[in-house]
PDB file of C-alpha atoms in Angstrom:
ATOM      1  CA  MET M 157       0.000   0.000   0.000  1.00 82.00           C
ATOM      2  CA  ALA M 158       2.909   2.354   0.678  1.00 83.00           C
ATOM      3  CA  PHE M 159       4.109   1.739  -2.891  1.00 85.00           C
ATOM      4  CA  VAL M 160       0.686   2.665  -4.259  1.00 87.00           C
ATOM      5  CA  ARG M 161       0.533   5.849  -2.226  1.00 86.00           C
ATOM      6  CA  ARG M 162       4.054   6.986  -3.158  1.00 86.00           C
ATOM      7  CA  ASN M 163       3.583   6.357  -6.865  1.00 88.00           C
ATOM      8  CA  ILE M 164       0.041   7.570  -7.412  1.00 88.00           C
ATOM      9  CA  ASN M 165       1.066  11.208  -6.949  1.00 87.00           C
ATOM     10  CA  PRO M 166       3.086  11.465 -10.200  1.00 87.00           C
ATOM     11  CA  ALA M 167      -0.060  10.303 -12.001  1.00 80.00           C
ATOM     12  CA  GLY M 168      -1.777  13.520 -10.905  1.00 82.00           C
ATOM     13  CA  TRP M 169      -3.539  12.371  -7.723  1.00 85.00           C
ATOM     14  CA  ALA M 170      -3.102  13.958  -4.300  1.00 83.00           C
ATOM     15  CA  SER M 171      -2.948  11.199  -1.677  1.00 85.00           C
ATOM     16  CA  LEU M 172      -3.710  11.079   2.022  1.00 81.00           C
ATOM     17  CA  GLY M 173      -2.868   8.016   4.115  1.00 80.00           C
ATOM     18  CA  VAL M 174      -4.680   6.675   7.165  1.00 79.00           C
ATOM     19  CA  THR M 175      -3.024   4.280   9.595  1.00 75.00           C
ATOM     20  CA  PRO M 176      -5.306   1.246  10.010  1.00 67.00           C
ATOM     21  CA  PRO M 177      -6.722   0.411  13.444  1.00 65.00           C
ATOM     22  CA  THR M 178      -4.463  -1.676  15.644  1.00 67.00           C
ATOM     23  CA  GLU M 179      -5.128  -5.325  16.361  1.00 63.00           C
ATOM     24  CA  PRO M 180      -5.911  -6.472  19.906  1.00 58.00           C
ATOM     25  CA  PRO M 181      -3.065  -8.241  21.696  1.00 57.00           C
ATOM     26  CA  THR M 182      -2.934 -11.974  21.059  1.00 56.00           C
ATOM     27  CA  ALA M 183      -4.208 -13.964  24.011  1.00 56.00           C
ATOM     28  CA  ASN M 184      -1.587 -15.964  25.885  1.00 53.00           C
ATOM     29  CA  PHE M 185      -2.394 -19.220  27.596  1.00 53.00           C
ATOM     30  CA  ALA M 186      -0.046 -20.614  30.216  1.00 56.00           C
ATOM     31  CA  THR M 187      -0.302 -23.636  32.491  1.00 58.00           C
ATOM     32  CA  ASP M 188       1.767 -24.025  35.597  1.00 62.00           C
ATOM     33  CA  ALA M 189       4.045 -27.059  35.435  1.00 62.00           C
ATOM     34  CA  THR M 190       2.407 -28.602  38.517  1.00 67.00           C
ATOM     35  CA  GLU M 191      -1.004 -28.411  36.847  1.00 61.00           C
ATOM     36  CA  VAL M 192      -0.120 -30.129  33.577  1.00 59.00           C
ATOM     37  CA  THR M 193      -1.248 -33.569  34.775  1.00 63.00           C
ATOM     38  CA  SER M 194      -4.357 -32.280  36.554  1.00 64.00           C
ATOM     39  CA  ALA M 195      -7.837 -32.862  35.173  1.00 59.00           C
ATOM     40  CA  GLY M 196      -9.252 -29.920  33.250  1.00 57.00           C
ATOM     41  CA  ALA M 197     -12.222 -27.854  34.428  1.00 58.00           C
ATOM     42  CA  ALA M 198     -13.956 -27.756  31.030  1.00 53.00           C
ATOM     43  CA  GLN M 199     -13.278 -24.064  30.609  1.00 54.00           C
ATOM     44  CA  LEU M 200     -12.972 -24.235  26.828  1.00 52.00           C
ATOM     45  CA  SER M 201     -16.234 -24.377  24.907  1.00 56.00           C
ATOM     46  CA  ALA M 202     -14.878 -24.197  21.343  1.00 58.00           C
ATOM     47  CA  PRO M 203     -15.417 -27.364  19.254  1.00 59.00           C
ATOM     48  CA  SER M 204     -12.365 -29.531  18.713  1.00 58.00           C
ATOM     49  CA  ASN M 205     -12.465 -29.039  14.925  1.00 57.00           C
ATOM     50  CA  LYS M 206     -12.349 -25.243  15.140  1.00 57.00           C
ATOM     51  CA  ALA M 207      -9.428 -22.951  15.864  1.00 59.00           C
ATOM     52  CA  SER M 208      -9.321 -21.527  19.374  1.00 56.00           C
ATOM     53  CA  LEU M 209     -10.696 -18.003  19.656  1.00 56.00           C
ATOM     54  CA  LYS M 210      -8.029 -15.306  19.912  1.00 57.00           C
ATOM     55  CA  VAL M 211     -10.144 -13.248  22.270  1.00 55.00           C
ATOM     56  CA  LYS M 212     -13.416 -13.613  24.122  1.00 60.00           C
ATOM     57  CA  PRO M 213     -16.518 -12.709  22.039  1.00 58.00           C
ATOM     58  CA  GLU M 214     -17.355  -9.768  24.294  1.00 61.00           C
ATOM     59  CA  ASP M 215     -13.794  -8.426  24.022  1.00 62.00           C
ATOM     60  CA  ASN M 216     -13.857  -8.907  20.252  1.00 63.00           C
ATOM     61  CA  ASN M 217     -17.111  -6.950  19.925  1.00 73.00           C
ATOM     62  CA  LYS M 218     -15.655  -4.158  22.028  1.00 76.00           C
ATOM     63  CA  HIS M 219     -12.557  -4.039  19.847  1.00 67.00           C
ATOM     64  CA  GLN M 220     -14.652  -4.051  16.660  1.00 76.00           C
ATOM     65  CA  GLN M 221     -16.530  -1.007  17.940  1.00 81.00           C
ATOM     66  CA  GLU M 222     -13.254   0.730  18.791  1.00 80.00           C
ATOM     67  CA  GLN M 223     -11.991   0.073  15.263  1.00 81.00           C
ATOM     68  CA  GLU M 224     -15.191   1.451  13.737  1.00 82.00           C
ATOM     69  CA  ASP M 225     -15.013   4.592  15.884  1.00 84.00           C
ATOM     70  CA  PHE M 226     -11.352   5.053  14.928  1.00 82.00           C
ATOM     71  CA  LEU M 227     -12.062   4.860  11.194  1.00 83.00           C
ATOM     72  CA  VAL M 228     -15.182   7.038  11.329  1.00 84.00           C
ATOM     73  CA  LYS M 229     -13.204   9.752  13.123  1.00 85.00           C
ATOM     74  CA  SER M 230     -10.228   9.425  10.751  1.00 80.00           C
ATOM     75  CA  MET M 231     -12.362   9.527   7.602  1.00 82.00           C
ATOM     76  CA  SER M 232     -14.299  12.577   8.808  1.00 80.00           C
ATOM     77  CA  GLN M 233     -10.975  14.380   9.302  1.00 80.00           C
ATOM     78  CA  LEU M 234      -9.915  13.421   5.785  1.00 76.00           C
ATOM     79  CA  ASP M 235     -13.121  14.918   4.396  1.00 73.00           C
ATOM     80  CA  ALA M 236     -12.146  18.290   5.828  1.00 75.00           C
ATOM     81  CA  ILE M 237      -8.556  18.062   4.551  1.00 77.00           C
ATOM     82  CA  GLY M 238      -9.590  16.833   1.117  1.00 73.00           C
ATOM     83  CA  ALA M 239     -12.009  19.718   0.626  1.00 75.00           C
ATOM     84  CA  ASP M 240      -9.057  21.837  -0.563  1.00 78.00           C
ATOM     85  CA  TYR M 241      -8.399  19.460  -3.465  1.00 76.00           C
ATOM     86  CA  ALA M 242     -10.567  19.563  -6.553  1.00 77.00           C
ATOM     87  CA  GLY M 243     -11.580  16.401  -8.382  1.00 82.00           C
ATOM     88  CA  LYS M 244     -12.937  12.972  -7.611  1.00 86.00           C
ATOM     89  CA  ARG M 245     -12.267  11.151  -4.358  1.00 89.00           C
ATOM     90  CA  ILE M 246     -10.927   7.596  -4.496  1.00 91.00           C
ATOM     91  CA  LEU M 247     -10.750   5.368  -1.435  1.00 92.00           C
ATOM     92  CA  ILE M 248      -8.122   2.597  -1.643  1.00 93.00           C
ATOM     93  CA  THR M 249      -8.185   0.081   1.192  1.00 93.00           C
ATOM     94  CA  ALA M 250      -6.938  -3.444   1.848  1.00 93.00           C
ATOM     95  CA  ASP M 251      -7.392  -6.531   4.006  1.00 93.00           C
ATOM     96  CA  GLN M 252      -9.305  -6.141   7.299  1.00 91.00           C
ATOM     97  CA  SER M 253      -9.519  -2.368   6.890  1.00 90.00           C
ATOM     98  CA  ALA M 254     -11.259  -2.947   3.545  1.00 94.00           C
ATOM     99  CA  GLY M 255     -13.798  -5.242   5.174  1.00 94.00           C
ATOM    100  CA  LEU M 256     -14.445  -2.763   7.962  1.00 92.00           C
ATOM    101  CA  LEU M 257     -14.819   0.182   5.578  1.00 93.00           C
ATOM    102  CA  ILE M 258     -17.278  -1.771   3.408  1.00 95.00           C
ATOM    103  CA  SER M 259     -19.375  -2.268   6.532  1.00 94.00           C
ATOM    104  CA  LEU M 260     -19.168   1.419   7.485  1.00 93.00           C
ATOM    105  CA  LEU M 261     -20.106   2.509   3.958  1.00 94.00           C
ATOM    106  CA  SER M 262     -23.095   0.175   3.946  1.00 94.00           C
ATOM    107  CA  GLN M 263     -24.246   1.703   7.249  1.00 94.00           C
ATOM    108  CA  LYS M 264     -23.666   5.221   5.852  1.00 93.00           C
ATOM    109  CA  LYS M 265     -21.390   6.019   8.759  1.00 92.00           C
ATOM    110  CA  ILE M 266     -18.822   7.547   6.385  1.00 90.00           C
ATOM    111  CA  ALA M 267     -19.282   9.527   3.179  1.00 89.00           C
ATOM    112  CA  ASN M 268     -19.253   7.620  -0.104  1.00 91.00           C
ATOM    113  CA  PRO M 269     -16.118   8.075  -2.218  1.00 91.00           C
ATOM    114  CA  ASP M 270     -16.495   8.611  -5.955  1.00 91.00           C
ATOM    115  CA  VAL M 271     -14.573   5.361  -6.562  1.00 93.00           C
ATOM    116  CA  LEU M 272     -13.876   2.508  -4.140  1.00 94.00           C
ATOM    117  CA  ILE M 273     -10.855   0.206  -4.501  1.00 95.00           C
ATOM    118  CA  VAL M 274     -10.747  -2.837  -2.208  1.00 96.00           C
ATOM    119  CA  ILE M 275      -7.783  -5.225  -2.100  1.00 95.00           C
ATOM    120  CA  ASN M 276      -8.278  -8.672  -0.526  1.00 96.00           C
ATOM    121  CA  PRO M 277     -11.174  -7.512   1.682  1.00 96.00           C
ATOM    122  CA  TYR M 278     -12.185  -9.682   4.629  1.00 96.00           C
ATOM    123  CA  ARG M 279     -13.445  -9.654   8.205  1.00 93.00           C
ATOM    124  CA  GLU M 280     -11.762 -11.901  10.753  1.00 88.00           C
ATOM    125  CA  ASP M 281     -15.101 -12.712  12.373  1.00 88.00           C
ATOM    126  CA  GLU M 282     -16.609 -15.531  10.285  1.00 92.00           C
ATOM    127  CA  GLN M 283     -20.183 -14.273  10.438  1.00 92.00           C
ATOM    128  CA  ARG M 284     -19.189 -10.747   9.438  1.00 93.00           C
ATOM    129  CA  ASN M 285     -16.983 -12.137   6.679  1.00 96.00           C
ATOM    130  CA  GLN M 286     -19.825 -14.156   5.178  1.00 96.00           C
ATOM    131  CA  ALA M 287     -21.993 -11.016   5.136  1.00 95.00           C
ATOM    132  CA  LEU M 288     -19.335  -9.010   3.281  1.00 96.00           C
ATOM    133  CA  PRO M 289     -20.277  -9.941  -0.344  1.00 95.00           C
ATOM    134  CA  GLU M 290     -23.847  -8.704   0.064  1.00 94.00           C
ATOM    135  CA  LEU M 291     -22.739  -5.456   1.712  1.00 94.00           C
ATOM    136  CA  LEU M 292     -20.250  -4.841  -1.094  1.00 93.00           C
ATOM    137  CA  ALA M 293     -22.741  -5.673  -3.846  1.00 91.00           C
ATOM    138  CA  LYS M 294     -25.276  -3.165  -2.530  1.00 90.00           C
ATOM    139  CA  LEU M 295     -22.883  -0.207  -2.566  1.00 92.00           C
ATOM    140  CA  THR M 296     -23.685   2.203  -5.378  1.00 89.00           C
ATOM    141  CA  MET M 297     -20.307   3.757  -6.253  1.00 91.00           C
ATOM    142  CA  PRO M 298     -17.931   2.242  -8.867  1.00 93.00           C
ATOM    143  CA  ILE M 299     -15.960  -0.569  -7.212  1.00 94.00           C
ATOM    144  CA  LEU M 300     -12.712  -2.267  -8.212  1.00 95.00           C
ATOM    145  CA  ASP M 301     -12.323  -5.494  -6.228  1.00 96.00           C
ATOM    146  CA  ILE M 302      -8.731  -6.745  -6.428  1.00 96.00           C
ATOM    147  CA  GLN M 303      -8.137 -10.298  -5.243  1.00 95.00           C
ATOM    148  CA  SER M 304      -4.665 -11.757  -4.827  1.00 93.00           C
ATOM    149  CA  PRO M 305      -4.138 -15.548  -5.020  1.00 91.00           C
ATOM    150  CA  ASP M 306      -1.926 -15.246  -1.940  1.00 88.00           C
ATOM    151  CA  GLY M 307      -4.417 -13.072  -0.065  1.00 91.00           C
ATOM    152  CA  HIS M 308      -5.855 -13.951   3.338  1.00 93.00           C
ATOM    153  CA  PRO M 309      -7.865 -17.222   3.280  1.00 94.00           C
ATOM    154  CA  ALA M 310     -10.949 -15.363   4.537  1.00 95.00           C
ATOM    155  CA  SER M 311     -10.760 -13.051   1.526  1.00 96.00           C
ATOM    156  CA  LEU M 312     -10.255 -15.935  -0.901  1.00 96.00           C
ATOM    157  CA  GLU M 313     -13.240 -17.689   0.681  1.00 96.00           C
ATOM    158  CA  THR M 314     -15.677 -14.955  -0.390  1.00 96.00           C
ATOM    159  CA  ALA M 315     -14.050 -13.888  -3.689  1.00 96.00           C
ATOM    160  CA  ASN M 316     -16.343 -15.874  -5.988  1.00 95.00           C
ATOM    161  CA  HIS M 317     -19.430 -14.925  -3.987  1.00 95.00           C
ATOM    162  CA  ARG M 318     -18.505 -11.233  -4.111  1.00 95.00           C
ATOM    163  CA  LYS M 319     -18.288 -11.362  -7.889  1.00 93.00           C
ATOM    164  CA  THR M 320     -21.361 -13.548  -8.418  1.00 92.00           C
ATOM    165  CA  LEU M 321     -23.565 -11.478  -6.116  1.00 90.00           C
ATOM    166  CA  ALA M 322     -22.493  -8.211  -7.706  1.00 86.00           C
ATOM    167  CA  VAL M 323     -23.429  -9.567 -11.130  1.00 83.00           C
ATOM    168  CA  THR M 324     -26.724 -10.985  -9.834  1.00 82.00           C
ATOM    169  CA  LEU M 325     -27.730  -7.681  -8.262  1.00 76.00           C
ATOM    170  CA  GLU M 326     -26.551  -5.835 -11.378  1.00 75.00           C
ATOM    171  CA  SER M 327     -24.242  -3.628  -9.337  1.00 72.00           C
ATOM    172  CA  PRO M 328     -23.191  -0.689 -11.520  1.00 70.00           C
ATOM    173  CA  ASN M 329     -19.547  -0.430 -12.505  1.00 83.00           C
ATOM    174  CA  TYR M 330     -18.357  -3.353 -10.362  1.00 91.00           C
ATOM    175  CA  ARG M 331     -15.238  -5.130 -11.541  1.00 92.00           C
ATOM    176  CA  GLN M 332     -13.245  -7.900  -9.911  1.00 94.00           C
ATOM    177  CA  THR M 333      -9.734  -8.660 -11.074  1.00 93.00           C
ATOM    178  CA  THR M 334      -7.060 -11.115  -9.921  1.00 92.00           C
ATOM    179  CA  LEU M 335      -3.528  -9.837  -9.381  1.00 91.00           C
ATOM    180  CA  ALA M 336      -0.516 -11.487  -7.744  1.00 88.00           C
ATOM    181  CA  LEU M 337       0.620  -9.104  -5.025  1.00 86.00           C
ATOM    182  CA  ASN M 338       3.730 -10.671  -3.532  1.00 79.00           C
ATOM    183  CA  LEU M 339       5.244  -8.222  -1.089  1.00 66.00           C
ATOM    184  CA  ASP M 340       8.763  -8.954  -2.385  1.00 71.00           C
ATOM    185  CA  ASN M 341       7.796  -8.264  -6.011  1.00 76.00           C
ATOM    186  CA  GLU M 342       7.613  -4.552  -6.730  1.00 72.00           C
ATOM    187  CA  SER M 343       6.440  -5.098 -10.314  1.00 83.00           C
ATOM    188  CA  ALA M 344       3.315  -6.794  -8.934  1.00 86.00           C
ATOM    189  CA  TRP M 345       2.355  -3.634  -7.090  1.00 87.00           C
ATOM    190  CA  GLN M 346       3.171  -1.589 -10.192  1.00 89.00           C
ATOM    191  CA  ASN M 347       0.593  -3.705 -12.052  1.00 90.00           C
ATOM    192  CA  CYS M 348      -1.831  -3.057  -9.192  1.00 91.00           C
ATOM    193  CA  LEU M 349      -1.203   0.692  -9.441  1.00 91.00           C
ATOM    194  CA  ASN M 350      -1.728   0.657 -13.217  1.00 92.00           C
ATOM    195  CA  THR M 351      -5.016  -1.203 -12.754  1.00 93.00           C
ATOM    196  CA  ILE M 352      -6.191   1.286 -10.130  1.00 93.00           C
ATOM    197  CA  LYS M 353      -5.242   4.300 -12.265  1.00 91.00           C
ATOM    198  CA  GLY M 354      -6.986   2.887 -15.323  1.00 91.00           C
ATOM    199  CA  PHE M 355     -10.187   2.035 -13.481  1.00 92.00           C
ATOM    200  CA  ALA M 356     -10.280   5.352 -11.611  1.00 89.00           C
ATOM    201  CA  ALA M 357      -9.733   7.320 -14.821  1.00 87.00           C
ATOM    202  CA  ARG M 358     -12.529   5.473 -16.636  1.00 87.00           C
ATOM    203  CA  MET M 359     -14.985   5.784 -13.776  1.00 85.00           C
ATOM    204  CA  SER M 360     -14.181   9.430 -13.093  1.00 75.00           C
ATOM    205  CA  GLY M 361     -14.600  10.204 -16.777  1.00 70.00           C
ATOM    206  CA  ALA M 362     -17.907   8.318 -16.849  1.00 51.00           C
ATOM    207  CA  GLN M 363     -19.195  10.422 -14.000  1.00 49.00           C
TER     208      GLN M 363
END
């Protein structure tokens, strides 16, 4: 994302960056050596075929709300700063931040950009992640949905559904494209930048 921001300016775009919300600390589980052979107290309720939860559901919900509040406040500040710049407004976002911003846009908690670019969008919470395709498909602005084959598994899981649902609902100006975005391959991100510039130019011209 830093590559995209640095190199989009020579193409004639003014860019403003927002630091994504921080992740909660990973839970640590420790057992005293004298307790290793003791019988358990059935404190874990997660099924054996599912990964252990990183945090308690109530703590996760609290953190999700904190992340939403953080982004709403940050985006409202950007609106004021961006008012000095003429032209269309493009929002480029990736990974969990993309998933969270899709949710905020669907709830109309932040202003719609003229063009939305999402890269490997997902929500870590499974239920929220499964709801993501429908939220994305119902947004009305032009959307470029970039999916990387090495993206997060949760993003890959909904990629086909995101595309299919957007087509089914006849979402205007939705496009999904697949790009390899290896972090150690700068040319991959150059291809990503070219794709973003081309889509943004077409959509801005259409509007």
